[in-house]
């Protein structure tokens, strides 16, 4: 592990030799994985979208839906198609139903906190509608999720959050609560203290991103893979009324009037004004082949988050098509050594941390003793471990909208390891803004907007993060 890049100061560009996730292993035949790898970029394109994850793919899709001609858009992707966090996550499409409310309220005020939570519920509904309406084959499983409180302290924290959210007028009609024996029975977690349940789902995130990219490519969008953008500079052909940008890559530059940064954790590389506010963090996920106790008709019907404290938690989602359990590991965790915990401060997703893996699997075994190592047959148990880079923001919400200091440049980034519960409103939002809509048209919480005032406030320092 000696010569891995240390990206604590700045994310740089995505590294060229990332590990391969379970989602990538199972989609190696995607025909556009390495599309236009060796082709030069066009010298001009009206729109350039940087990044082909779910943000870039959905922003492009929505621009076309909004009337932009597909031939006027190119997507530049540093590596394989959708090879960032969108193909490396834990597959959860899990809105926060109330838990983050008290922290969001401290950071952004009561109204914004209510809007943040309401937006997450909306995202789940949007993805569900979208996948069903278009018949997207992405193993989407609309179900419910449990917030499993593993300690009395966390049960108290969640109870307080729930009450504060409800008292503030938040909608709790879709949330069920279980305590003690009942919580253990519904979740099957033998040490559960309490549990909350609400609608959520899971998906094969790479298949979702690839489906979106395919729609746009079929309409005429050109995606250039293995094409890291090294700079976006003001073009010499800019006039007093109109600014053009030269989007620089190792195989040529493209002049564009509209540039959309969908680069998540890597956004600060091309937008240094975000460097103090978006930090790359390496996160890890694991695929686990279930024993008989979690196979066939005994698979877990709901997903869950096994929560010891606000920031010490593990996600579990069992896939319908093959029964594979996907285990998400926390970014920071009191159970692992300082060294393992610090190893998250990187934008290098070529490797995994063995201590984080052992802790994630150990926690899963502790919650579900039927899955303990000694009880498994050959072929059951841990199948694969992978890592990916999430973009943490200092105020726990993404940066969406117009980069005021760079006319014609837009951003949709900084999803705090939680993009599946946010991008399906944020990307359509940024597309609406680009097409001349107002912030109100986006329906997004105002605190998501990248404004001069927000950046100035952050520069002065803001406490805490939610995830
Ligand atoms: C291990 C892990 C588990 C997670 N689990 C969940 C979960 O269960 N639920 C959830 O909601 N979220 C989860 N997330 C977070 C979620 O995956 C992200 O929030 C989401 O995928 C972000 O999508 P995106 O399109 O904005 O970014 P990405 O998918 O990272 O896409 C950005 C793209 O930009 C490209 N790029 C960057 N810089 C450049 C450049 N200069 N030039 C060209 N291309 C560039 C990158 O290569 C990348 O493909 C997890 C993330 C990880 C890593």
Coordinates of C-alpha atoms and ligand atoms in Angstrom, one line a residue:
X1 CA 0.0 0.0 0.0
X2 CA 3.1 2.2 0.3
X3 CA 2.9 4.4 -2.8
X4 CA -0.9 5.1 -3.0
X5 CA -1.7 8.7 -3.6
X6 CA -2.5 10.8 -0.5
X7 CA -5.3 13.1 -1.6
X8 CA -6.2 14.6 1.7
X9 CA -5.2 18.1 0.4
X10 CA -6.8 17.9 -3.0
X11 CA -8.6 15.1 -5.0
X12 CA -6.5 15.5 -8.2
X13 CA -7.9 13.4 -11.1
X14 CA -9.4 10.0 -10.6
X15 CA -6.6 7.4 -10.5
X16 CA -6.2 5.3 -13.6
X17 CA -6.2 1.8 -12.0
X18 CA -9.2 1.6 -9.7
X19 CA -10.3 -1.7 -8.2
X20 CA -13.3 -3.4 -9.8
X21 CA -16.5 -3.4 -7.8
X22 CA -19.2 -6.1 -7.6
X23 CA -21.4 -3.9 -9.9
X24 CA -18.6 -3.5 -12.4
X25 CA -17.8 -7.2 -12.3
X26 CA -21.3 -8.0 -13.3
X27 CA -21.6 -5.5 -16.1
X28 CA -18.3 -6.1 -18.0
X29 CA -20.3 -6.5 -21.3
X30 CA -21.7 -3.0 -21.3
X31 CA -21.0 -2.0 -24.9
X32 CA -20.1 1.6 -24.1
X33 CA -17.8 0.8 -21.2
X34 CA -14.7 2.1 -23.2
X35 CA -16.5 4.0 -26.0
X36 CA -14.4 6.5 -28.0
X37 CA -11.4 5.7 -25.9
X38 CA -8.9 6.6 -28.6
X39 CA -11.0 9.1 -30.6
X40 CA -10.1 12.8 -30.4
X41 CA -12.7 15.1 -28.8
X42 CA -14.5 17.5 -31.2
X43 CA -13.1 21.0 -31.4
X44 CA -16.4 22.4 -30.5
X45 CA -19.6 21.3 -28.7
X46 CA -22.3 23.5 -27.2
X47 CA -22.5 21.4 -24.0
X48 CA -19.8 19.5 -22.2
X49 CA -20.7 17.3 -19.3
X50 CA -17.8 16.2 -17.2
X51 CA -18.3 12.9 -15.4
X52 CA -20.5 9.9 -16.5
X53 CA -21.8 8.8 -13.1
X54 CA -25.5 9.0 -12.3
X55 CA -25.2 12.8 -12.0
X56 CA -23.7 13.3 -15.4
X57 CA -25.8 10.6 -17.0
X58 CA -29.1 12.0 -15.6
X59 CA -28.2 15.7 -16.2
X60 CA -27.5 14.8 -19.9
X61 CA -30.8 12.8 -20.1
X62 CA -32.7 15.7 -18.6
X63 CA -31.1 18.3 -20.9
X64 CA -32.3 16.2 -23.9
X65 CA -35.8 15.9 -22.3
X66 CA -35.7 19.7 -22.0
X67 CA -35.2 20.1 -25.7
X68 CA -31.4 20.2 -26.1
X69 CA -30.3 18.4 -29.3
X70 CA -28.3 15.2 -28.2
X71 CA -25.7 16.0 -30.9
X72 CA -24.9 19.2 -29.1
X73 CA -23.7 17.3 -26.0
X74 CA -20.5 15.5 -25.2
X75 CA -19.7 13.7 -22.0
X76 CA -16.0 13.4 -20.9
X77 CA -15.2 10.7 -18.5
X78 CA -11.8 10.1 -16.9
X79 CA -12.0 6.3 -16.8
X80 CA -14.5 3.6 -17.9
X81 CA -18.1 4.8 -18.3
X82 CA -19.6 5.4 -14.9
X83 CA -16.6 4.1 -13.0
X84 CA -16.8 6.5 -10.0
X85 CA -19.0 6.2 -6.9
X86 CA -22.0 5.4 -9.0
X87 CA -20.6 2.0 -9.8
X88 CA -19.1 1.4 -6.4
X89 CA -21.7 2.2 -3.8
X90 CA -23.7 -0.1 -1.5
X91 CA -26.8 0.0 -3.7
X92 CA -29.1 1.6 -1.2
X93 CA -31.7 4.0 -2.4
X94 CA -32.5 5.1 1.1
X95 CA -34.1 8.4 2.0
X96 CA -33.3 9.9 5.4
X97 CA -36.8 9.9 7.0
X98 CA -36.1 12.0 10.1
X99 CA -32.7 11.1 11.6
X100 CA -30.6 13.9 10.1
X101 CA -33.2 16.5 11.0
X102 CA -31.6 17.8 14.2
X103 CA -28.2 18.2 12.6
X104 CA -29.6 19.7 9.4
X105 CA -31.6 22.1 11.6
X106 CA -28.4 23.3 13.3
X107 CA -26.6 23.7 10.0
X108 CA -29.4 25.2 7.8
X109 CA -32.4 26.1 10.0
X110 CA -35.7 24.5 10.5
X111 CA -37.4 25.2 7.1
X112 CA -34.4 24.0 5.1
X113 CA -34.0 20.9 7.4
X114 CA -37.7 20.0 6.7
X115 CA -37.1 20.5 2.9
X116 CA -34.0 18.4 2.9
X117 CA -35.8 15.4 4.4
X118 CA -38.9 15.9 2.2
X119 CA -36.6 16.0 -0.8
X120 CA -35.1 12.6 0.1
X121 CA -38.6 11.0 0.2
X122 CA -39.3 12.6 -3.2
X123 CA -36.1 11.2 -4.7
X124 CA -37.1 7.6 -3.8
X125 CA -40.6 8.2 -5.3
X126 CA -39.0 9.7 -8.5
X127 CA -36.6 6.8 -9.0
X128 CA -39.3 4.3 -8.4
X129 CA -41.6 6.0 -10.9
X130 CA -38.8 6.5 -13.4
X131 CA -37.6 2.8 -13.3
X132 CA -41.2 1.5 -13.5
X133 CA -42.2 3.9 -16.3
X134 CA -39.2 3.1 -18.5
X135 CA -38.8 -0.5 -17.5
X136 CA -35.2 0.1 -16.5
X137 CA -33.5 -3.2 -15.8
X138 CA -31.4 -2.2 -12.8
X139 CA -32.6 -4.7 -10.2
X140 CA -34.6 -2.0 -8.5
X141 CA -36.3 -3.3 -5.4
X142 CA -38.8 -1.0 -3.8
X143 CA -39.3 -2.2 -0.3
X144 CA -38.9 -0.8 3.2
X145 CA -35.8 -0.1 5.3
X146 CA -35.1 -0.4 9.0
X147 CA -33.0 2.1 11.0
X148 CA -31.9 -0.5 13.6
X149 CA -30.9 1.1 16.9
X150 CA -28.1 -1.2 18.3
X151 CA -27.6 0.8 21.5
X152 CA -29.9 2.5 24.0
X153 CA -27.9 5.7 23.4
X154 CA -28.6 5.7 19.7
X155 CA -32.3 4.7 20.3
X156 CA -32.5 7.9 22.5
X157 CA -30.8 10.0 19.7
X158 CA -33.2 8.7 17.1
X159 CA -36.3 9.2 19.4
X160 CA -35.2 12.8 19.9
X161 CA -34.7 13.3 16.1
X162 CA -38.1 11.8 15.4
X163 CA -39.8 14.0 18.0
X164 CA -38.1 17.2 16.8
X165 CA -38.9 16.4 13.2
X166 CA -42.6 15.6 14.0
X167 CA -43.0 18.7 16.2
X168 CA -41.5 20.9 13.4
X169 CA -44.3 19.7 11.1
X170 CA -42.4 16.9 9.4
X171 CA -44.4 14.1 7.8
X172 CA -44.0 10.9 9.8
X173 CA -47.1 9.1 8.6
X174 CA -45.0 6.6 6.6
X175 CA -42.7 5.7 9.5
X176 CA -43.3 2.7 11.8
X177 CA -41.6 2.2 15.2
X178 CA -40.8 -1.0 17.0
X179 CA -39.2 -1.6 20.4
X180 CA -37.5 -4.5 22.2
X181 CA -38.7 -7.9 21.3
X182 CA -40.8 -6.6 18.5
X183 CA -37.9 -4.8 16.9
X184 CA -35.8 -8.0 17.1
X185 CA -38.5 -10.0 15.5
X186 CA -39.2 -7.7 12.5
X187 CA -35.5 -7.0 11.8
X188 CA -34.1 -10.4 12.7
X189 CA -31.3 -8.6 14.5
X190 CA -30.9 -10.3 17.8
X191 CA -29.4 -7.3 19.6
X192 CA -31.7 -4.6 18.3
X193 CA -32.9 -2.2 20.9
X194 CA -35.5 -0.4 18.7
X195 CA -36.2 0.0 15.0
X196 CA -37.9 2.5 12.7
X197 CA -39.2 1.4 9.3
X198 CA -40.1 3.4 6.2
X199 CA -40.2 3.0 2.4
X200 CA -36.8 2.7 0.6
X201 CA -35.2 0.4 -1.9
X202 CA -32.0 -0.9 -3.5
X203 CA -30.7 -1.1 -7.1
X204 CA -27.8 -2.2 -9.2
X205 CA -26.4 1.3 -9.5
X206 CA -24.1 0.7 -12.4
X207 CA -27.0 -0.7 -14.5
X208 CA -29.0 2.4 -13.7
X209 CA -26.1 4.7 -14.8
X210 CA -25.5 2.6 -17.9
X211 CA -29.2 2.7 -18.9
X212 CA -29.2 6.5 -18.7
X213 CA -26.0 6.8 -20.7
X214 CA -27.3 4.3 -23.3
X215 CA -30.5 6.4 -23.9
X216 CA -28.5 9.5 -24.5
X217 CA -25.8 7.8 -26.7
X218 CA -28.6 6.2 -28.8
X219 CA -30.0 9.7 -29.4
X220 CA -26.6 11.2 -30.5
X221 CA -24.7 12.2 -27.4
X222 CA -21.0 11.4 -27.7
X223 CA -19.4 9.9 -24.6
X224 CA -15.6 9.9 -24.5
X225 CA -14.2 7.5 -21.9
X226 CA -10.6 7.5 -20.5
X227 CA -10.7 11.3 -21.1
X228 CA -9.7 13.1 -17.9
X229 CA -10.3 16.9 -18.1
X230 CA -7.2 18.6 -16.9
X231 CA -8.4 22.2 -17.1
X232 CA -11.3 24.4 -18.2
X233 CA -9.9 27.7 -19.3
X234 CA -11.4 30.8 -20.8
X235 CA -11.3 30.5 -24.6
X236 CA -9.5 33.2 -26.6
X237 CA -12.6 33.4 -28.8
X238 CA -14.7 34.7 -25.9
X239 CA -16.3 38.1 -26.6
X240 CA -17.5 40.9 -24.3
X241 CA -21.1 39.3 -24.4
X242 CA -20.3 35.7 -24.7
X243 CA -17.8 33.5 -22.8
X244 CA -16.5 30.2 -24.2
X245 CA -14.5 27.6 -22.4
X246 CA -11.7 25.4 -23.6
X247 CA -12.2 22.0 -22.0
X248 CA -8.7 20.5 -22.0
X249 CA -8.0 16.7 -22.3
X250 CA -5.0 14.7 -23.2
X251 CA -6.6 14.1 -26.6
X252 CA -7.6 17.6 -27.6
X253 CA -9.6 20.5 -26.3
X254 CA -13.3 21.2 -26.9
X255 CA -14.7 24.8 -27.0
X256 CA -18.0 25.0 -25.2
X257 CA -20.4 27.7 -24.0
X258 CA -21.9 25.4 -21.3
X259 CA -19.8 23.1 -19.0
X260 CA -21.4 21.0 -16.3
X261 CA -19.2 19.6 -13.6
X262 CA -20.7 16.2 -12.5
X263 CA -17.5 15.1 -10.9
X264 CA -18.6 14.7 -7.3
X265 CA -15.6 14.2 -5.0
X266 CA -13.3 15.4 -7.8
X267 CA -15.1 18.7 -8.4
X268 CA -12.4 20.8 -6.6
X269 CA -9.8 19.8 -9.1
X270 CA -11.4 21.9 -11.9
X271 CA -13.2 24.2 -9.5
X272 CA -10.6 25.2 -6.9
X273 CA -13.1 27.5 -5.2
X274 CA -14.7 24.3 -3.8
X275 CA -11.5 22.8 -2.5
X276 CA -12.1 23.7 1.1
X277 CA -15.7 22.5 1.0
X278 CA -15.7 19.1 -0.8
X279 CA -13.3 16.4 0.5
X280 CA -12.8 13.0 -1.1
X281 CA -13.3 10.1 1.3
X282 CA -12.7 6.5 0.5
X283 CA -15.6 4.2 1.4
X284 CA -15.9 0.5 1.2
X285 CA -18.6 -2.1 0.3
X286 CA -18.8 -5.9 0.4
X287 CA -20.7 -8.6 -1.3
X288 CA -21.6 -11.6 0.8
X289 CA -23.1 -15.0 -0.3
X290 CA -25.8 -15.9 2.2
X291 CA -26.1 -19.2 4.0
X292 CA -29.4 -21.1 3.9
X293 CA -30.8 -19.1 6.8
X294 CA -30.9 -16.0 4.4
X295 CA -31.6 -17.8 1.1
X296 CA -34.7 -18.6 -0.9
X297 CA -37.9 -17.6 1.0
X298 CA -35.7 -16.5 3.9
X299 CA -34.0 -13.6 2.3
X300 CA -34.3 -10.3 4.1
X301 CA -37.4 -8.5 2.8
X302 CA -36.2 -5.1 3.8
X303 CA -32.9 -3.2 3.7
X304 CA -31.4 -1.8 6.9
X305 CA -28.9 0.4 8.6
X306 CA -27.4 -1.1 11.7
X307 CA -26.6 1.9 13.8
X308 CA -24.4 2.1 16.9
X309 CA -24.0 5.9 16.8
X310 CA -24.8 8.7 14.3
X311 CA -21.6 8.1 12.4
X312 CA -20.9 4.5 13.3
X313 CA -23.3 2.4 11.1
X314 CA -23.4 -0.4 8.5
X315 CA -25.8 -0.8 5.7
X316 CA -27.3 -4.2 4.6
X317 CA -29.3 -4.8 1.4
X318 CA -30.1 -8.2 0.0
X319 CA -30.5 -8.4 -3.8
X320 CA -33.6 -10.0 -5.2
X321 CA -32.1 -11.5 -8.4
X322 CA -29.3 -13.5 -6.7
X323 CA -29.7 -13.1 -2.9
X324 CA -26.3 -11.5 -2.6
X325 CA -26.0 -9.3 0.5
X326 CA -24.4 -6.0 0.0
X327 CA -22.7 -4.6 3.2
X328 CA -21.7 -1.0 3.4
X329 CA -19.0 0.0 5.8
X330 CA -18.8 3.3 7.6
X331 CA -16.4 6.1 6.7
X332 CA -15.2 6.5 10.2
X333 CA -15.6 4.1 13.0
X334 CA -14.5 3.8 16.7
X335 CA -14.0 0.1 16.3
X336 CA -11.2 0.4 13.8
X337 CA -7.6 1.7 14.4
X338 CA -6.7 5.3 13.9
X339 CA -4.6 4.2 11.0
X340 CA -7.5 2.4 9.2
X341 CA -9.8 5.3 10.0
X342 CA -7.3 7.8 8.6
X343 CA -6.9 5.7 5.4
X344 CA -10.2 7.1 4.2
X345 CA -8.6 10.5 3.4
X346 CA -7.7 9.6 -0.1
X347 CA -9.1 9.7 -3.6
X348 CA -7.3 6.4 -4.4
X349 CA -9.9 3.6 -5.0
X350 CA -7.4 1.0 -6.2
X351 CA -7.3 -0.8 -2.9
X352 CA -9.3 -1.8 0.1
X353 CA -8.6 -1.7 3.8
X354 CA -8.6 -5.2 5.4
X355 CA -9.4 -3.9 8.9
X356 CA -12.5 -2.1 7.6
X357 CA -13.5 -5.2 5.8
X358 CA -13.1 -7.4 8.8
X359 CA -15.0 -5.0 11.0
X360 CA -17.9 -4.8 8.5
X361 CA -18.1 -8.6 8.2
X362 CA -17.6 -9.0 12.0
X363 CA -20.5 -6.6 12.7
X364 CA -22.7 -8.4 10.3
X365 CA -21.9 -11.7 11.9
X366 CA -22.6 -10.2 15.4
X367 CA -26.0 -9.1 14.2
X368 CA -26.8 -12.3 12.3
X369 CA -25.0 -15.2 14.0
X370 CA -26.2 -17.6 11.4
X371 CA -23.6 -15.9 9.1
X372 CA -20.6 -16.6 11.4
X373 CA -17.6 -17.9 9.6
X374 CA -17.5 -21.3 11.3
X375 CA -21.1 -22.0 10.2
X376 CA -20.7 -21.4 6.5
X377 CA -20.2 -23.9 3.7
X378 CA -17.4 -23.4 1.2
X379 CA -18.8 -20.8 -1.3
X380 CA -20.8 -19.0 1.3
X381 CA -19.6 -15.8 3.0
X382 CA -17.5 -12.9 1.8
X383 CA -17.4 -12.8 -2.0
X384 CA -15.8 -9.5 -2.8
X385 CA -14.7 -6.2 -1.3
X386 CA -14.3 -2.9 -3.1
X387 CA -13.8 0.8 -2.5
X388 CA -14.9 4.1 -4.0
X389 CA -14.7 7.8 -3.4
X390 CA -17.4 9.8 -1.9
X391 CA -17.5 13.6 -1.9
X392 CA -18.1 15.0 1.6
X393 CA -19.2 18.6 1.9
X394 CA -18.6 20.8 5.0
X395 CA -22.3 21.5 5.4
X396 CA -23.6 18.1 4.5
X397 CA -25.6 19.2 1.4
X398 CA -24.5 19.1 -2.3
X399 CA -23.5 22.1 -4.5
X400 CA -26.0 22.6 -7.2
X401 CA -26.3 25.3 -9.8
X402 CA -24.5 28.1 -11.5
X403 CA -20.8 28.8 -10.7
X404 CA -21.3 32.6 -10.5
X405 CA -17.6 33.5 -11.1
X406 CA -17.4 31.3 -14.2
X407 CA -20.3 32.2 -16.6
X408 CA -21.6 29.2 -18.4
X409 CA -20.2 26.7 -15.9
X410 CA -22.5 24.6 -13.7
X411 CA -22.1 22.1 -10.9
X412 CA -24.0 19.1 -9.6
X413 CA -21.6 17.5 -7.0
X414 CA -20.9 16.8 -3.3
X415 CA -23.3 14.0 -2.4
X416 CA -21.9 13.0 1.0
X417 CA -22.0 9.3 0.3
X418 CA -25.8 9.7 -0.2
X419 CA -26.3 10.4 -3.9
X420 CA -28.8 7.7 -4.6
X421 CA -31.1 9.6 -2.3
X422 CA -30.4 13.0 -3.9
X423 CA -29.3 12.9 -7.5
X424 CA -32.7 12.1 -9.0
X425 CA -33.9 15.6 -8.0
X426 CA -30.6 17.5 -8.2
X427 CA -29.6 16.5 -11.7
X428 CA -33.0 17.4 -13.2
X429 CA -32.7 20.6 -11.1
X430 CA -29.4 21.6 -12.7
X431 CA -30.7 20.8 -16.2
X432 CA -33.8 23.1 -15.5
X433 CA -31.5 25.9 -14.4
X434 CA -29.2 25.5 -17.5
X435 CA -32.3 25.7 -19.7
X436 CA -33.3 29.0 -18.1
X437 CA -35.5 27.9 -15.1
X438 CA -35.4 29.6 -11.7
X439 CA -34.3 27.9 -8.5
X440 CA -38.0 27.7 -7.5
X441 CA -38.5 25.5 -10.7
X442 CA -36.0 23.0 -9.4
X443 CA -38.1 22.4 -6.2
X444 CA -34.8 21.8 -4.4
X445 CA -34.0 23.1 -0.9
X446 CA -32.4 26.5 -1.2
X447 CA -29.4 25.4 0.9
X448 CA -28.3 23.1 -2.0
X449 CA -27.6 26.1 -4.3
X450 CA -24.0 27.1 -4.8
X451 CA -24.2 30.8 -4.0
X452 CA -21.5 33.3 -3.2
X453 CA -23.1 33.8 0.2
X454 CA -22.9 30.1 1.0
X455 CA -19.3 29.9 -0.1
X456 CA -18.4 32.9 2.1
X457 CA -20.3 31.5 5.0
X458 CA -18.4 28.2 4.6
X459 CA -15.1 30.0 4.4
X460 CA -15.8 31.3 7.9
X461 CA -16.3 27.7 9.1
X462 CA -19.4 25.7 9.8
X463 CA -19.7 22.9 12.3
X464 CA -20.4 19.2 11.7
X465 CA -21.6 16.7 9.1
X466 CA -24.6 14.4 9.2
X467 CA -23.2 11.2 7.6
Ligands
LIG1 C1 -18.5 2.4 -1.1 C2 -19.6 3.4 -1.4 C3 -20.9 3.1 -0.9 C4 -21.9 4.0 -1.1 N1 -23.2 3.6 -0.8 C5 -24.2 4.4 -1.1 C6 -25.5 4.0 -0.8 O1 -25.8 2.9 -0.4 N2 -26.5 4.9 -1.1 C7 -26.3 6.2 -1.6 O2 -27.2 6.9 -1.7 N3 -25.1 6.5 -1.9 C8 -24.0 5.7 -1.7 N4 -22.8 6.1 -2.0 C9 -22.6 7.4 -2.7 C10 -23.0 7.4 -4.1 O3 -22.4 6.3 -4.8 C11 -22.6 8.7 -4.7 O4 -23.2 9.8 -4.0 C12 -23.1 8.9 -6.2 O5 -22.8 7.8 -6.9 C13 -22.5 10.1 -6.8 O6 -22.7 10.1 -8.2 P1 -22.0 11.1 -9.1 O7 -22.4 10.9 -10.5 O8 -22.2 12.5 -8.6 O9 -20.5 10.8 -8.9 P2 -19.6 9.6 -9.5 O10 -20.4 8.4 -9.7 O11 -18.4 9.6 -8.6 O12 -19.2 10.2 -10.9 C14 -18.3 11.2 -11.1 C15 -17.5 10.9 -12.4 O13 -16.7 12.0 -12.7 C16 -15.5 11.4 -13.3 N5 -14.5 12.5 -13.2 C17 -14.0 13.1 -12.1 N6 -13.1 14.1 -12.4 C18 -13.1 14.1 -13.7 C19 -12.3 14.8 -14.7 N7 -11.5 15.8 -14.3 N8 -12.5 14.6 -16.0 C20 -13.3 13.6 -16.4 N9 -14.0 12.8 -15.6 C21 -13.9 13.1 -14.3 C22 -15.2 10.2 -12.4 O14 -14.3 9.3 -13.0 C23 -16.6 9.7 -12.2 O15 -16.9 8.7 -13.1 C24 -21.7 5.2 -1.8 C25 -20.4 5.5 -2.3 C26 -19.4 4.6 -2.1 C27 -18.0 4.9 -2.7

